[in-house]
């Protein structure tokens, strides 16, 4: 049984249909990279997976929970799905430590002391143990994104969603963030990653999904999609980015 | 959240207390204490002494009668129009304010026996030799005070002599209009003008007294009949004992006041009243802003809520209070609502209510603006961590919004501080009202308004500087 399953998912903004019936499955421990041209609906799809966007049709299923069912407590579900944004979205009024401990404490997942201990361990893991008391404004882009990852991990999620985690970074900082994500992959975290880093996708992904115009055009292993794309639009896209 | 809780509690307590206070007072007060409204600017009938005490023919007579008849009075100087409205809406038990007994007023009020026979005279600026009789007024402007006998007399002859009438609410303003030359002459009750000229107000009487009406003490029609009876009995007792004449003499043959009328002298003689007024102004500002902040956060949140009903509620509140003048709101809460629902409300409670609700509407817009200027990604990041909307709002969005709101908040503080001056109209003794009262006595409007204006200016400058420093500290702390 798939960890995450999307079934005929549809989403429109007014009269603009952005997702036109998406089907995909993510297995436990699998790393899925979503690629495709800008405006193809990648972010929208990702944001539907934790219902940050209202869905107009179809289903999103995580484990045995149907997210698109109105009776589901979405806050509870979201505790289990970490999300990392292109622009980090750290809370600027809180220290790095408080950014990480806010939700575990507020949601009574941990006591203050536990939350702090966990946060410090996570910071150590992303290489920022010395930044616990810094403010987000004092960090570089790469450091901010690593804190954002630690913040998401503090809720101990089963699934992590990444929306172009390195697109807003200066080139020299891309590596440090990808390294953290790669580490998560080797630890067996289930992840969906929207990315333009094709080399990274080829290396860490178990499955690559190419989207265009609100539809899944092609999916397969990195070797299948990158080396032998079957669809001309995939080929076209890869020619442009590689 | 804990940081917010304490001021919130204090604000709620204050709100509660300010509502309960007038009722509590009513419950414990001796039944024989009557609340009597009067004018604030009608020397020699009522005016404030340098020490802040109210004196005058009306006040002294009323106190003497009360003593003679064994009841108590609480005198409320509201201004003539406010006093009459307060009596109509039964906010007070009676009015003594140099009020002429007229048929029209008899429809609404029950009057005592006349306690003073007045009459109208005309006065012009000292040294003006051109105006000697009514004929000379052709084409000129004449100042009168609303509702006075001088006003009705002037109206009755204005067509015959071809002059225009300018109406004032306040004697001091009316006299100033003549002194500055806007109006050529003033028609007013004889004792008032005689006293003023005697005090050196810069006017001189030019006509003989037109025999006119008489002043009476009034209660609401059918209310407090025993009070009228006691007043009448006391009055005749005082006349018999000679006390009545003594009181009149005290004021009508008063020697010229020797108060120092330079700016420094005025500050010296009036600073206790002015400081008291300033204290009231600051109290009104601070308390109403605390309440307004709570209202602002509640209704500001309604304004950004997805729920349509809440959204509508927020808009209606904001639109009503931004869409009507503060002065109308003050009249509505002080005169309108209590009259309609038949209960009493103290001027301060009504004033606080008005200011809080008014500033609350502006605060709601400030809060909405603050929330909307926080990056949408903040709410999304918080929600993606599993935080419910309310927690995300309270822990992530609002703290950032509040920092963004500080400059607008300071601005609102200053606006509300200045708005308190409007409450002088319902008789609250804040800074502007203190100024009015002092001017009613010494008629030094230029210097006094200069002093009052300076006091507002200095306070606002100090607050602005303090707030700016605070703002800088908060923003530095954030970075
Ligand atoms: N909040 C929104 N309102 C209206 N249109 C939107 C909104 N968000 C995204 N879109 C539109 O949906 C389409 C897909 O956007 P997005 O999912 O961000 O694409 P991608 O992430 O693949 O670049 C685009 O045409 C975009 O303009
Ligand atoms: Mg995108």
Short mmCIF file of C-alpha atoms in Angstrom, two decimals, chain A residues 47 50 52 74-75 78-79 81 83 85 89-93 102-103 106-107 135 137-138 151-152 155, chain B residues 2 375-389 391 395-397 399-400 477-479:
data_model
loop_
_atom_site.label_atom_id
_atom_site.label_comp_id
_atom_site.label_asym_id
_atom_site.label_seq_id
_atom_site.Cartn_x
_atom_site.Cartn_y
_atom_site.Cartn_z
CA UNK A 47 0.48 22.29 -1.72
CA UNK A 50 -1.08 18.87 2.73
CA UNK A 52 -2.59 24.25 1.95
CA UNK A 74 -6.23 18.47 8.76
CA UNK A 75 -4.10 19.99 11.54
CA UNK A 78 -0.16 18.19 8.78
CA UNK A 79 1.82 17.38 11.92
CA UNK A 81 3.88 16.11 6.79
CA UNK A 83 7.02 21.21 4.28
CA UNK A 85 9.36 26.39 1.04
CA UNK A 89 9.40 31.30 5.55
CA UNK A 90 11.22 31.30 8.86
CA UNK A 91 9.50 33.30 11.59
CA UNK A 92 11.60 36.47 11.75
CA UNK A 93 10.45 37.48 15.25
CA UNK A 102 7.28 26.55 18.42
CA UNK A 103 5.01 23.87 17.05
CA UNK A 106 2.32 24.65 21.10
CA UNK A 107 0.90 21.33 19.95
CA UNK A 135 17.73 35.51 14.54
CA UNK A 137 17.88 37.79 9.69
CA UNK A 138 21.44 36.99 10.78
CA UNK A 151 11.91 23.08 11.86
CA UNK A 152 9.90 20.70 9.70
CA UNK A 155 7.49 17.47 14.31
CA UNK B 2 0.92 35.43 28.71
CA UNK B 375 3.97 37.84 4.27
CA UNK B 376 1.39 35.14 3.41
CA UNK B 377 4.16 32.56 3.62
CA UNK B 378 4.26 33.05 7.40
CA UNK B 379 0.72 31.78 7.86
CA UNK B 380 1.38 28.93 5.41
CA UNK B 381 4.56 27.83 7.14
CA UNK B 382 2.80 27.86 10.51
CA UNK B 383 -0.18 25.92 9.17
CA UNK B 384 2.11 23.40 7.43
CA UNK B 385 3.58 22.58 10.84
CA UNK B 386 0.11 21.61 12.06
CA UNK B 387 -0.66 24.80 14.00
CA UNK B 388 -4.39 25.61 13.91
CA UNK B 389 -5.43 28.99 12.44
CA UNK B 391 -2.50 29.55 17.15
CA UNK B 395 2.03 33.10 17.68
CA UNK B 396 3.28 33.90 14.22
CA UNK B 397 1.24 36.51 12.37
CA UNK B 399 3.44 39.42 16.79
CA UNK B 400 4.85 40.50 13.44
CA UNK B 477 15.40 43.87 19.04
CA UNK B 478 13.76 42.12 16.13
CA UNK B 479 16.70 42.35 13.72
#
